[in-house]
Short mmCIF file of C-alpha atoms in Angstrom, two decimals:
data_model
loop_
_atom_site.label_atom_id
_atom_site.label_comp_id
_atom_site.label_asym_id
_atom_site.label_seq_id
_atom_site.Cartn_x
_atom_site.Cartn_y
_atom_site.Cartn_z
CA UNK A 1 56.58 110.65 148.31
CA UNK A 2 53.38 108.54 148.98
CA UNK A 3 51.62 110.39 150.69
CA UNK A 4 48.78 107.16 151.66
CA UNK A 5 51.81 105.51 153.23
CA UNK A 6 53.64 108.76 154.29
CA UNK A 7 50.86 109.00 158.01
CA UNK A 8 53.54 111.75 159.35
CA UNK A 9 53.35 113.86 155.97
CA UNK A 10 49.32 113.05 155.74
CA UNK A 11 48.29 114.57 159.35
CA UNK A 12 50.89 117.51 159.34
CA UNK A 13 48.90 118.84 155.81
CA UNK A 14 45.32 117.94 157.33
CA UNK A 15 46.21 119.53 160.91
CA UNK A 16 47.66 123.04 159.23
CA UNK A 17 44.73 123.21 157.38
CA UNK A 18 42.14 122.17 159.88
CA UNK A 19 43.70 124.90 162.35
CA UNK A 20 43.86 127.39 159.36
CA UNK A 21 40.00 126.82 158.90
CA UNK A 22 39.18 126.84 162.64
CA UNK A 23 41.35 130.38 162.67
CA UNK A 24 39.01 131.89 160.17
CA UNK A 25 35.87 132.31 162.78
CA UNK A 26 33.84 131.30 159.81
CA UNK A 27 34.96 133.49 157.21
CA UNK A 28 34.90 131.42 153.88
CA UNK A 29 38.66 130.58 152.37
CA UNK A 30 39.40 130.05 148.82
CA UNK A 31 40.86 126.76 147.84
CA UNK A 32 43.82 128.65 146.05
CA UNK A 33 44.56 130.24 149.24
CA UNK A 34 44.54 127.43 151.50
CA UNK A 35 46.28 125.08 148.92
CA UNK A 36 49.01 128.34 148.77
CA UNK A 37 49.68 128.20 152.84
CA UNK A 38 49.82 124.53 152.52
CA UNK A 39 52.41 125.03 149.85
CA UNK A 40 50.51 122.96 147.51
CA UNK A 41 48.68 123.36 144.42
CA UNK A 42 44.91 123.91 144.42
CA UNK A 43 44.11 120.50 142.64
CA UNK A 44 46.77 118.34 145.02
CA UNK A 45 45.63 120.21 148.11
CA UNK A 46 41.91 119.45 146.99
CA UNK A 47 42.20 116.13 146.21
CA UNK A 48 44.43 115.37 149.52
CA UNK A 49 42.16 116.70 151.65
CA UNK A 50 39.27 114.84 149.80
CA UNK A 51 40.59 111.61 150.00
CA UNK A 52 41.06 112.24 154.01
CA UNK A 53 37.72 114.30 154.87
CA UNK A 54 35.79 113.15 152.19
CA UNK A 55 34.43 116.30 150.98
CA UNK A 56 36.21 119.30 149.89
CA UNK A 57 37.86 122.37 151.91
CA UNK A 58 34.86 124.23 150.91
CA UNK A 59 32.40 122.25 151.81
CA UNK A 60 34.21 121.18 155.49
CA UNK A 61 34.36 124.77 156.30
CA UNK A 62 30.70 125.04 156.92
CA UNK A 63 31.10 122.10 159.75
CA UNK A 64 32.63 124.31 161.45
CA UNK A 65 30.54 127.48 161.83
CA UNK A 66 30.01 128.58 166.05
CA UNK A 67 26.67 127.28 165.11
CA UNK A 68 27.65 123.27 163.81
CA UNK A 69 27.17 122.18 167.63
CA UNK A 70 23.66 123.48 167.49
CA UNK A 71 22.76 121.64 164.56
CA UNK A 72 24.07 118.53 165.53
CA UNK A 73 21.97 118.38 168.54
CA UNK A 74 19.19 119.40 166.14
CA UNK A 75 19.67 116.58 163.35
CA UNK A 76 22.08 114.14 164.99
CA UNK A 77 21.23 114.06 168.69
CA UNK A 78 21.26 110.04 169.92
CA UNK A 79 18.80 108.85 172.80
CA UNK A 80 21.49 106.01 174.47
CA UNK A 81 19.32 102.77 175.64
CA UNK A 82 21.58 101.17 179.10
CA UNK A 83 20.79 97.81 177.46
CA UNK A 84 23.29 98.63 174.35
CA UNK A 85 25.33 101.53 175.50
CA UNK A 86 26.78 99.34 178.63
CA UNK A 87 26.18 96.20 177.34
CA UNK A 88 30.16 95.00 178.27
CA UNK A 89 29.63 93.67 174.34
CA UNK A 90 33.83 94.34 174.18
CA UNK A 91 33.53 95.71 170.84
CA UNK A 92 32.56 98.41 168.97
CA UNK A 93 33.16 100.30 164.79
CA UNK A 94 34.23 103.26 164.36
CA UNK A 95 33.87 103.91 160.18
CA UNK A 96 36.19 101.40 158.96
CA UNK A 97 38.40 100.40 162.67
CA UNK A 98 36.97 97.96 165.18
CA UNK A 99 37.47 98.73 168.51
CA UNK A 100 37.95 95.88 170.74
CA UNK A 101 38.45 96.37 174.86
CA UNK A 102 38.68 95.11 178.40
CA UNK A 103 38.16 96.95 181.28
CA UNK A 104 40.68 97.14 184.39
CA UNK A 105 38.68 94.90 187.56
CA UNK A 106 37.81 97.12 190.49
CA UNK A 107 40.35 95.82 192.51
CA UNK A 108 43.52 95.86 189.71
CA UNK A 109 42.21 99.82 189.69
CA UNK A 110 42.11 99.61 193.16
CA UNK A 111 46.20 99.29 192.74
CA UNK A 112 46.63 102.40 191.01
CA UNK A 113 48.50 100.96 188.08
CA UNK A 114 51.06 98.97 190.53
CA UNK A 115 52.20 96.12 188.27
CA UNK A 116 51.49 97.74 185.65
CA UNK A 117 54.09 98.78 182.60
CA UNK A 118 52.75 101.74 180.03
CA UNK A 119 54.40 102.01 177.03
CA UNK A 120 54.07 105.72 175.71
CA UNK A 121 55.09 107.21 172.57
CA UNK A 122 54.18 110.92 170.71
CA UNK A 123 52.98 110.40 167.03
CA UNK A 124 51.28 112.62 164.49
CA UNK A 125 48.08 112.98 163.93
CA UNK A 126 45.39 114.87 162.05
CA UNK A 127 43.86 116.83 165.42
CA UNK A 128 47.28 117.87 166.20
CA UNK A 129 50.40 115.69 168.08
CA UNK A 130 49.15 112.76 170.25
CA UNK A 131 50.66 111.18 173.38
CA UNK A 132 49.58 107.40 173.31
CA UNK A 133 49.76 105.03 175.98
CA UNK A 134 49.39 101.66 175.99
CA UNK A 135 49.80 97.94 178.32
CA UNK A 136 50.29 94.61 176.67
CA UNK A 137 46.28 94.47 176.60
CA UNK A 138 45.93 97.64 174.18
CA UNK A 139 45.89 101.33 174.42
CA UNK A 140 45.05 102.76 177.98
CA UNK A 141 46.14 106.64 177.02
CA UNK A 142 45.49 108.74 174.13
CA UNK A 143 45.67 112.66 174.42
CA UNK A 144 46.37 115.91 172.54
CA UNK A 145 49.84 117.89 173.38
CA UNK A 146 49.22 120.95 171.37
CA UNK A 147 47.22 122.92 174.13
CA UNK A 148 49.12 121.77 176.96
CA UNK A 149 52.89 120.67 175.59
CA UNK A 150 54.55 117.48 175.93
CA UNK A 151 56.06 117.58 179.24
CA UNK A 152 52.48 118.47 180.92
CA UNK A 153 50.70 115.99 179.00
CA UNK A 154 52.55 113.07 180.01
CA UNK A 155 52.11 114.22 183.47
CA UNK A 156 48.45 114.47 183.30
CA UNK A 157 48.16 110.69 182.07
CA UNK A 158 50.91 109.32 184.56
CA UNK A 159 49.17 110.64 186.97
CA UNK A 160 46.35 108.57 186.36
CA UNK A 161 48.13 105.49 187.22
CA UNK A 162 50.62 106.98 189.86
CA UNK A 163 51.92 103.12 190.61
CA UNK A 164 52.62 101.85 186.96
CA UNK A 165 56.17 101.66 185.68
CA UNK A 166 55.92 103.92 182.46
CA UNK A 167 58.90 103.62 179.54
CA UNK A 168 59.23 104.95 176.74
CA UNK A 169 58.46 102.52 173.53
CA UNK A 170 56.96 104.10 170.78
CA UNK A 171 57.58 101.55 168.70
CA UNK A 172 54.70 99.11 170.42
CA UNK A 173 52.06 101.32 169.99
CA UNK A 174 52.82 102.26 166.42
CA UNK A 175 50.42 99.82 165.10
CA UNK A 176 47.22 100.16 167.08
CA UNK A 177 48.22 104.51 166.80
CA UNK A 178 47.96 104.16 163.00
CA UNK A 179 44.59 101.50 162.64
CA UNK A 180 42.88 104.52 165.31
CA UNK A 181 43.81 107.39 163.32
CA UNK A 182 43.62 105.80 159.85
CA UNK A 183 40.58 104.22 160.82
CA UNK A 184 41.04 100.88 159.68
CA UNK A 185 42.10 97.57 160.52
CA UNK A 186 41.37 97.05 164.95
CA UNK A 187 42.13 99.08 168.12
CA UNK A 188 42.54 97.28 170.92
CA UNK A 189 41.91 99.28 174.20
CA UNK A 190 42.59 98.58 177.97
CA UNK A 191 40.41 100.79 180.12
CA UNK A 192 41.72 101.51 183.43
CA UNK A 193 38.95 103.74 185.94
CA UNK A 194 37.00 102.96 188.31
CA UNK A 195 33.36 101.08 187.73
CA UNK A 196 31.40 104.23 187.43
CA UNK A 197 33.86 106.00 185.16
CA UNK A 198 33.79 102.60 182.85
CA UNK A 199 30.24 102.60 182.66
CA UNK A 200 30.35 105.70 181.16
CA UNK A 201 32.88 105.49 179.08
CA UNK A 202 31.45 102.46 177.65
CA UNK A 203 28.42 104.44 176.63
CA UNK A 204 30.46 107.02 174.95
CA UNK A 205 30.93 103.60 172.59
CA UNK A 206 27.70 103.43 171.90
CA UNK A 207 27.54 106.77 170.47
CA UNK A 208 27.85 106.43 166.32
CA UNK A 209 30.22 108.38 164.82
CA UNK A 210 28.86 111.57 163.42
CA UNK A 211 25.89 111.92 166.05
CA UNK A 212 26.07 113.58 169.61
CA UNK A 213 24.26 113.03 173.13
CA UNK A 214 24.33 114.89 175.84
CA UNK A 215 25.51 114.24 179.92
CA UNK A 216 21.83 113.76 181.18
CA UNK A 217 21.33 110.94 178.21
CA UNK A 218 24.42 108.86 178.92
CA UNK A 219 23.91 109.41 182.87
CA UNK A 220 20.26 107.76 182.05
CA UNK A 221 22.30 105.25 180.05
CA UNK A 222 24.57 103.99 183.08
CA UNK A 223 21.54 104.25 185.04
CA UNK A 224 22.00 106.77 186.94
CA UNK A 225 19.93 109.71 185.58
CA UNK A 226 20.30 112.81 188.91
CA UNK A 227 24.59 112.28 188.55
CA UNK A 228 24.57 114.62 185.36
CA UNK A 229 27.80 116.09 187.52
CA UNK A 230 29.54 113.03 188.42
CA UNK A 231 28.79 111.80 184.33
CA UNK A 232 30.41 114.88 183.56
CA UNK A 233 33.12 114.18 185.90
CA UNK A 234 33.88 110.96 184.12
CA UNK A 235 33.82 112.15 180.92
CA UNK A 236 36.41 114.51 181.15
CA UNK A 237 38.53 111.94 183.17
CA UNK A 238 38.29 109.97 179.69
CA UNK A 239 42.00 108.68 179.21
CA UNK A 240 41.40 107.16 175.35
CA UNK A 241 39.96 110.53 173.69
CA UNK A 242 39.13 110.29 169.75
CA UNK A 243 38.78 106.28 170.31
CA UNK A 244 35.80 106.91 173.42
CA UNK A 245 34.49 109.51 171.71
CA UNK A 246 33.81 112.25 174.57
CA UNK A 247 34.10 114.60 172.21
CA UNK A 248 30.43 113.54 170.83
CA UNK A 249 29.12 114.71 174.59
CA UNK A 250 27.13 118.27 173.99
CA UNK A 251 25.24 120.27 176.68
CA UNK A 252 21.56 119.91 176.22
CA UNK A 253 21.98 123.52 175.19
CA UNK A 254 23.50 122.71 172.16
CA UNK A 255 27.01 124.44 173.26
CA UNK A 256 30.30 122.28 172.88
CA UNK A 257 31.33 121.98 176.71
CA UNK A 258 34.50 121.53 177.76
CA UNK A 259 37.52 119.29 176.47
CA UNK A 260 40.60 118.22 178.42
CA UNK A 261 42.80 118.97 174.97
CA UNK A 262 41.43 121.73 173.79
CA UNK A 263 38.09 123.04 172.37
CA UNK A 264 39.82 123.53 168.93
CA UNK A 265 40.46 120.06 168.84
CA UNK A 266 36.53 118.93 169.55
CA UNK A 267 35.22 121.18 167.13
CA UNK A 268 37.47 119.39 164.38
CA UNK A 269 36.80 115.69 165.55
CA UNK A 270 33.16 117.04 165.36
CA UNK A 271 33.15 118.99 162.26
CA UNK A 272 35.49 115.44 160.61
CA UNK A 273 32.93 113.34 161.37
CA UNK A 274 29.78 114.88 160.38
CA UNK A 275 31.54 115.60 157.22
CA UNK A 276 32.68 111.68 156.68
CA UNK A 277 28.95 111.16 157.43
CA UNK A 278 27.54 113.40 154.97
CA UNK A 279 29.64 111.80 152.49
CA UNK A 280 28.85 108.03 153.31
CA UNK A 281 25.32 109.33 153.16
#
């Protein structure tokens, strides 16, 4: 097996370990044992994970201490300017994928999804199984089933757009599932909210990989620097998570927050990141 053109194999390996890790509570693993409960050998494990993170096992583990969040906000904290956060550019890069998208009008939101059709699908991926959801204009829905379970995952996003006619078609969202999560090639995205929640996830673009803000920056971003609530709001209303990075929202505290799919699943997108960053460095 291939395991570069085996995706399914790839994010299984990368998943069991990055939960394994997570389990730990910061107590340092050996490479022989992780590479034994991945049913691997040290050297294939190793160089697997390598090739994916970009730095070794050992090395990843120490993005995710209790206290990574902390030092991000320390050494990797972003002040968002409104002028390029929001600037409706329709296009951002994320490592090696560009992310092109168009945003629902107010009045096609307005609808609530009514001549709409929303192709979904469930695929693997390296923060655990992912429902995607996509139009004919790109994605529109990405989540993470392993907290919640299929069933109440799809409800959560089909809620969103209670008037759209959603099928199941895995098969047209393949493509744009595998450029997001192998992080190459282009994403295209189709964000459906209202104006405010747009604007904000917009500036969650503008947010590099591998640095963090916080709610009171991007509310000053979208303008509107006292709705640090309603920001929040938005943020965890964020339909397209890993591609608009909420995940890279901290409290000004330095603590993670909250995360629709999981906190286990933020610290990993975190702790991938900075580590990918570290090694570009």
């Amino acid at each position: 097996m291939n395991e570069m053109t085996e995706p399914g194999y790839h994010y299984a390996v990368m998943r069991r370990a990055i939960e394994r890790i997570d389990a730990a509570g910061g107590a340092a693993l050996s490479l022989d044992d992780l590479a034994a409960e991945m049913n691997m050998s040290p050297a294939h494990f190793q160089r697997l994970f390598s090739r994916w993170v970009g730095v070794s096992p050992k090395r990843y583990q120490q993005y995710l201490t209790l206290g990574h969040a902390r030092a991000l906000m320390r050494e990797r904290f972003t002040t968002l300017e409104a002028a390029d956060a929001v600037g409706l550019s329709g296009s951002g890069r994320l490592h090696d994928l560009f992310v092109r998208w168009e945003a629902m009008s107010p009045g096609e939101f307005a609808r609530r999804g009514a001549g709409l059709t929303i192709a979904y699908g469930f695929f693997p991926s390296p923060f655990g199984e992912a429902l995607a959801m996509g139009t004919d204009k790109g994605l529109c829905g990405l989540a993470f089933t392993d907290e919640t379970g299929r069933e109440a995952a799809l409800a959560d996003m089909t809620a969103r757009w209670p008037e759209a006619r959603v099928v199941e078609a895995p098969e047209r969202l393949a493509p744009l599932v595998e450029a997001a999560f192998a992080q190459k090639g282009e994403a295209r995205l189709h964000l459906i909210g209202g104006p405010f929640q747009i604007k904000v996830w917009e500036a969650l673009l503008g947010v590099p990989s591998g640095q963090v803000t916080t709610y009171s920056e991007i509310a000053r971003a979208v303008g509107h620097p006292t709705a640090v609530r309603a920001v929040g709001t938005a943020v965890g209303r964020n339909p397209i998570s890993w591609l608009i990075p909420c995940h890279r929202a901290l409290r000004k505290s330095g603590g993670l927050g909250g995360y629709h799919w999981g906190l286990p699943v933020k610290r990993a997108m975190l702790a991938w990141e900075a580590a990918r960053a570290d090694a570009r460095a």
